[in-house]
Structures are given as C-alpha cells and as structure tokens.
Short mmCIF file of C-alpha atoms in Angstrom, two decimals:
data_model
loop_
_atom_site.label_atom_id
_atom_site.label_comp_id
_atom_site.label_asym_id
_atom_site.label_seq_id
_atom_site.Cartn_x
_atom_site.Cartn_y
_atom_site.Cartn_z
CA MET J 1 0.04 0.14 0.08
CA ASN J 2 1.46 3.37 -1.09
CA PHE J 3 0.85 6.75 0.60
CA ASN J 4 1.35 10.26 -0.76
CA LEU J 5 1.21 13.54 0.99
CA GLY J 6 -1.00 16.35 -0.33
CA GLY J 7 -1.23 20.20 -0.21
CA LEU J 8 -1.71 22.63 2.59
CA PHE J 9 -4.04 25.54 3.07
CA LYS J 10 -5.27 28.14 5.70
CA LYS J 11 -2.10 30.12 6.84
CA LYS J 12 -0.78 29.03 10.23
CA GLU J 13 0.25 31.83 12.59
CA LYS J 14 1.25 30.38 15.87
CA GLY J 15 4.14 27.85 16.58
CA LYS J 16 6.27 25.85 14.24
CA VAL J 17 4.95 22.28 13.58
CA THR J 18 7.25 19.70 12.14
CA ILE J 19 6.03 16.28 11.45
CA THR J 20 8.95 14.02 11.62
CA SER J 21 7.03 10.99 10.02
CA VAL J 22 3.55 10.15 8.93
CA ASN J 23 2.52 6.75 10.26
CA ILE J 24 -0.52 4.94 8.71
CA LYS J 25 -1.99 2.29 10.90
CA TRP J 26 -3.97 -0.40 9.09
CA HIS J 27 -5.07 -3.73 10.52
CA GLY J 28 -2.57 -3.61 13.23
CA GLN J 29 0.43 -2.77 11.06
CA MET J 30 2.22 0.57 10.72
CA HIS J 31 3.31 2.02 7.52
CA ALA J 32 5.78 4.83 7.89
CA MET J 33 5.94 7.71 5.49
CA GLU J 34 8.26 10.73 5.07
CA GLY J 35 7.51 13.65 7.32
CA LEU J 36 6.71 17.33 6.39
CA GLU J 37 6.92 20.84 7.63
CA VAL J 38 3.40 22.26 8.40
CA LYS J 39 3.00 25.91 7.57
CA GLU J 40 -0.80 26.07 7.80
CA SER J 41 -3.22 25.55 10.50
CA THR J 42 -5.07 22.97 8.46
CA PHE J 43 -3.45 20.51 6.03
CA VAL J 44 -4.30 17.68 3.75
CA ILE J 45 -2.68 14.27 3.57
CA LYS J 46 -3.63 12.12 0.59
CA ILE J 47 -3.64 8.32 0.95
CA PRO J 48 -4.03 6.15 -2.20
CA PHE J 49 -5.56 2.94 -1.04
CA GLN J 50 -6.19 -0.35 -2.88
CA ASN J 51 -8.08 -3.45 -1.73
CA LYS J 52 -5.75 -5.73 -3.56
CA SER J 53 -7.02 -9.26 -4.52
CA GLN J 54 -5.03 -12.15 -3.21
CA GLN J 55 -3.99 -13.45 -6.54
CA ASP J 56 -2.22 -10.10 -7.39
CA ALA J 57 0.67 -11.26 -5.19
CA LEU J 58 1.07 -14.76 -6.87
CA PRO J 59 4.24 -14.87 -8.86
CA PHE J 60 3.34 -17.19 -11.79
CA GLU J 61 0.52 -17.11 -14.29
CA ALA J 62 -0.34 -20.82 -13.66
CA LEU J 63 -0.96 -20.03 -9.90
CA LYS J 64 -3.05 -17.09 -10.75
CA GLU J 65 -5.19 -19.16 -13.05
CA LYS J 66 -5.58 -21.91 -10.43
CA PHE J 67 -6.64 -19.38 -7.69
CA LYS J 68 -8.54 -16.96 -9.85
CA ALA J 69 -11.94 -17.66 -8.29
CA GLN J 70 -10.75 -16.39 -4.94
CA GLU J 71 -10.86 -12.60 -4.35
CA LYS J 72 -10.23 -10.56 -1.46
CA ALA J 73 -13.20 -9.69 0.74
CA PRO J 74 -14.76 -6.26 0.39
CA ILE J 75 -13.33 -3.91 3.10
CA ARG J 76 -15.39 -1.13 4.86
CA ILE J 77 -13.47 1.76 6.37
CA ASN J 78 -15.63 3.06 9.10
CA SER J 79 -13.63 6.14 10.28
CA ILE J 80 -10.28 8.02 10.59
CA GLN J 81 -8.43 8.63 13.87
CA ILE J 82 -5.57 11.05 14.22
CA SER J 83 -3.12 11.01 17.14
CA ASP J 84 -2.70 14.08 19.46
CA PRO J 85 -1.99 16.93 19.25
CA PHE J 86 -3.51 16.91 15.76
CA LYS J 87 -7.36 17.05 15.14
CA PHE J 88 -9.36 15.25 12.51
CA VAL J 89 -11.43 17.73 10.53
CA SER J 90 -12.79 15.87 7.44
CA VAL J 91 -12.01 13.11 4.91
CA GLU J 92 -13.10 12.65 1.26
CA PRO J 93 -14.72 10.41 0.14
CA LYS J 94 -17.14 10.40 3.06
CA LEU J 95 -17.04 7.48 5.46
CA PRO J 96 -18.05 4.71 6.08
CA ARG J 97 -17.07 3.53 2.66
CA ASP J 98 -16.88 -0.09 1.17
CA ILE J 99 -14.03 -0.76 -0.97
CA MET J 100 -14.44 -3.79 -3.33
CA SER J 101 -11.74 -6.29 -4.36
CA SER J 102 -9.07 -4.51 -6.48
CA GLU J 103 -10.92 -1.15 -6.15
CA LYS J 104 -8.60 1.91 -5.86
CA ILE J 105 -9.66 5.07 -3.93
CA GLU J 106 -7.80 8.18 -2.70
CA LEU J 107 -8.48 9.27 0.87
CA MET J 108 -8.01 13.04 1.29
CA ILE J 109 -7.65 13.65 5.04
CA THR J 110 -7.91 17.15 6.39
CA ALA J 111 -6.22 17.56 9.84
CA GLN J 112 -5.80 20.61 12.08
CA ALA J 113 -2.24 21.36 13.56
CA PRO J 114 -1.65 22.49 17.12
CA ASP J 115 -1.28 26.31 17.74
CA TYR J 116 2.06 25.72 19.47
CA THR J 117 5.37 24.43 18.50
CA TYR J 118 5.43 20.71 17.89
CA SER J 119 7.99 18.30 16.48
CA GLY J 120 7.21 14.65 16.29
CA PRO J 121 5.11 11.97 14.31
CA ILE J 122 1.53 11.93 13.21
CA THR J 123 -0.40 8.66 13.27
CA ILE J 124 -3.38 8.10 11.24
CA THR J 125 -5.35 4.97 11.97
CA LEU J 126 -7.89 3.73 9.33
CA VAL J 127 -10.64 1.95 11.30
CA ALA J 128 -11.92 -0.88 9.19
CA GLU J 129 -14.80 -3.43 9.28
CA GLU J 130 -14.72 -6.60 7.38
CA ALA J 131 -17.50 -8.88 6.42
CA SER J 132 -18.18 -12.14 8.32
CA MET J 133 -16.05 -14.77 6.63
CA ILE J 134 -16.83 -18.35 5.68
CA LYS J 135 -14.71 -21.31 4.41
CA VAL J 136 -15.90 -23.06 1.40
CA GLN J 137 -14.12 -26.37 0.54
CA ILE J 138 -15.33 -27.66 -2.81
CA ASN J 139 -13.84 -31.14 -3.35
CA LYS J 140 -15.16 -31.43 -6.87
CA VAL J 141 -17.36 -29.71 -9.57
CA ILE J 142 -19.99 -31.95 -11.21
CA VAL J 143 -21.80 -30.69 -14.33
CA ASN J 144 -25.15 -32.41 -14.94
CA THR J 145 -26.62 -32.31 -18.55
CA PRO J 146 -29.69 -33.83 -20.01
CA LEU J 147 -27.67 -36.76 -21.11
CA LYS J 148 -24.99 -37.37 -18.50
CA SER J 149 -23.17 -36.06 -15.25
CA VAL J 150 -19.45 -35.41 -15.47
CA GLU J 151 -17.02 -34.74 -12.73
CA ILE J 152 -14.64 -31.92 -13.89
CA GLU J 153 -11.02 -32.94 -13.16
CA ASN J 154 -8.81 -31.01 -10.89
CA SER J 155 -11.78 -28.76 -9.91
CA GLY J 156 -11.30 -28.85 -6.06
CA VAL J 157 -10.76 -25.45 -4.46
CA ILE J 158 -10.68 -23.98 -0.96
CA LEU J 159 -12.10 -20.51 -0.69
CA ASN J 160 -12.05 -17.94 2.26
CA MET J 161 -14.73 -15.36 1.55
CA PRO J 162 -17.48 -13.15 2.91
CA LYS J 163 -20.81 -15.17 3.54
CA GLY J 164 -23.07 -14.74 0.46
CA ALA J 165 -20.24 -13.26 -1.66
CA VAL J 166 -20.00 -13.97 -5.38
CA PHE J 167 -17.13 -15.99 -6.79
CA LYS J 168 -16.36 -17.30 -10.14
CA ASN J 169 -15.64 -20.74 -11.61
CA SER J 170 -14.55 -21.37 -15.25
CA ILE J 171 -15.38 -24.59 -17.03
CA GLN J 172 -14.17 -26.00 -20.40
CA MET J 173 -17.56 -26.87 -21.62
CA TYR J 174 -16.23 -29.64 -23.98
CA LYS J 175 -15.52 -31.64 -20.85
CA ALA J 176 -19.25 -32.10 -20.38
CA MET J 177 -20.94 -31.20 -23.68
CA SER J 178 -20.46 -31.49 -27.37
CA TYR J 179 -20.22 -29.05 -30.36
CA GLY J 180 -23.48 -27.76 -31.38
CA GLU J 181 -25.23 -28.31 -28.07
CA ARG J 182 -27.32 -25.43 -26.63
CA VAL J 183 -27.50 -24.05 -23.06
CA ASP J 184 -30.77 -22.38 -22.08
CA LYS J 185 -30.76 -22.62 -18.33
CA VAL J 186 -28.25 -22.89 -15.58
CA THR J 187 -28.91 -23.83 -11.97
CA LEU J 188 -26.88 -24.88 -8.92
CA GLN J 189 -27.74 -27.23 -6.15
CA LYS J 190 -27.88 -25.76 -2.74
CA PRO J 191 -26.21 -24.22 -0.81
CA PHE J 192 -24.90 -22.41 -3.95
CA GLU J 193 -26.96 -20.00 -6.27
CA PHE J 194 -26.38 -19.28 -9.89
CA VAL J 195 -25.85 -15.54 -10.51
CA SER J 196 -24.68 -15.14 -14.16
CA CYS J 197 -22.15 -16.47 -16.76
CA ASP J 198 -20.02 -14.71 -19.15
CA ARG J 199 -21.70 -16.35 -22.14
CA LYS J 200 -25.02 -14.69 -22.20
CA LEU J 201 -27.91 -17.32 -21.94
CA PRO J 202 -28.91 -18.94 -24.25
CA PHE J 203 -25.71 -19.85 -25.94
CA THR J 204 -24.60 -22.65 -28.31
CA ILE J 205 -21.19 -24.35 -28.17
CA ASN J 206 -20.05 -23.29 -31.57
CA GLU J 207 -16.41 -22.86 -31.40
CA PRO J 208 -14.78 -26.13 -32.50
CA SER J 209 -11.54 -26.30 -30.31
CA SER J 210 -12.48 -24.66 -27.10
CA TYR J 211 -15.56 -23.25 -25.33
CA LEU J 212 -14.80 -21.70 -21.91
CA VAL J 213 -17.53 -20.43 -19.86
CA THR J 214 -17.13 -18.46 -16.47
CA PHE J 215 -19.89 -18.97 -14.00
CA TYR J 216 -20.65 -16.41 -11.23
CA ILE J 217 -21.82 -18.07 -8.18
CA LYS J 218 -23.21 -16.91 -4.85
CA ALA J 219 -21.57 -18.49 -1.80
CA PRO J 220 -23.54 -19.88 1.10
CA GLU J 221 -24.10 -18.03 4.27
CA VAL J 222 -22.20 -20.76 6.49
CA ASP J 223 -19.07 -22.88 6.07
CA TYR J 224 -19.54 -25.68 3.58
CA ALA J 225 -17.43 -28.74 2.50
CA GLY J 226 -18.45 -30.99 -0.28
CA PRO J 227 -19.17 -31.02 -4.02
CA MET J 228 -20.62 -28.24 -6.14
CA GLU J 229 -23.14 -29.35 -8.82
CA ILE J 230 -24.07 -27.26 -11.76
CA THR J 231 -27.12 -28.31 -13.77
CA ILE J 232 -27.31 -27.28 -17.38
CA GLU J 233 -30.56 -27.57 -19.52
#
C-alpha cells in the first residue's frame, strides 16, 4: 500500500509544527511515511488505497489461473483517527465506505495542527470493518446435462470469503458437452446459487476447439465442504 502527502492551506500563525514521520496504521500494521513541515493551521494528507485481490501477489500465471476464483473480501473503512496533538477535520470520500476487491480510492484527510510548537510524528489510523467470513471447501465440481453427469477433473478449491459473496468458476464446456449443443438454463444445487455467466444465456457451443464459460456463483451463508453441482438444461 502506497501513501502520498498532499497540499496545505489556511495560513498558520502560531508555533512551528514539524511532522517527523507520517504513520498510517492499518489492520494492526504501521506504514511509515516521510515527514513534512506544516506551515498552515489545516493541511491535507492524501492516501491512495487499494483493496488488492489475493492473486495479485502470486508470482506465476499458472498459480493465478488456479486461484482466480478467490478474491479478497470487500473492506469497509468506518472512520479515521488522528493522534494528538492533531485533530481530525474531514475526509473525502465520506466514510463509512466499502472498497471492493481490487478497487482503488484516494483518501483526502484534512487535519488541524496544534497552535504551539511541535516536532514529532503523526499517526493516522484507518478503522476498518470486514464482512463475516466463511470457508468453502469444494472437493469437486460436477456438471449435470440432460444426457450425463461429468466430474470436472482437478476442480477442487478452498475459498475464504464473505458469506453470500459472489465468486467465479470457469469450465471448459467440452468436458461435459459436445459441439452444437445449446444451453438455455443454468442452476446450482444448494447451498450455492447461480448468478450469471460470461456467455449470455442462451448460448450454443459453436467454437470447434475450445468453449470456456465462467460462471458467477453466490456462496452460502455458512461454512461448507463437499461437491458443487451445476445443472445445465
């Protein structure tokens, strides 16, 4: 997570304020930034913030592909706290604010400096709230068609996500269907729920060598371990 410092405004008249370091506290960890000389009574600190998805940190494309269904949970930043002797004035965008997986925002925090001489750090705490998490252990994905049921090889996955969150699962349709077959409807056995797919329904398998479909699926509200069954009609 990277942090930048922004501009200053409203002329300061009393005392010299030197911020030796800007410390951003997030999830119990401290990110130290370069300090600054405060020449105004109120000033702005800009914090670019990104809710990075977990696969962003994976080093190899093969690993990214394997774990692509798992995304970082949405984060809610509830409020901002600023250490004494500084006072919090305002923040843009307004809080609380939900930040979705991979979303980038810039927090513009306005603070008030003390009216006396001060030299030392300022600590800004981002107070966050995360959604209740569940663990989903899918040991296999089964595709049911009007003619047969097929277990998709190497389809097991373990996901940690917010309850009721939407995740994705991509399937090579030739593993379960044949060229020219048509798909009109998709359903999932409970506790999962079909949301959408990236081939707009209805679709026909009309690409001769490969036909990949990504299904967007709503996760259950509680922990789950077992198969995930997709029924195609």
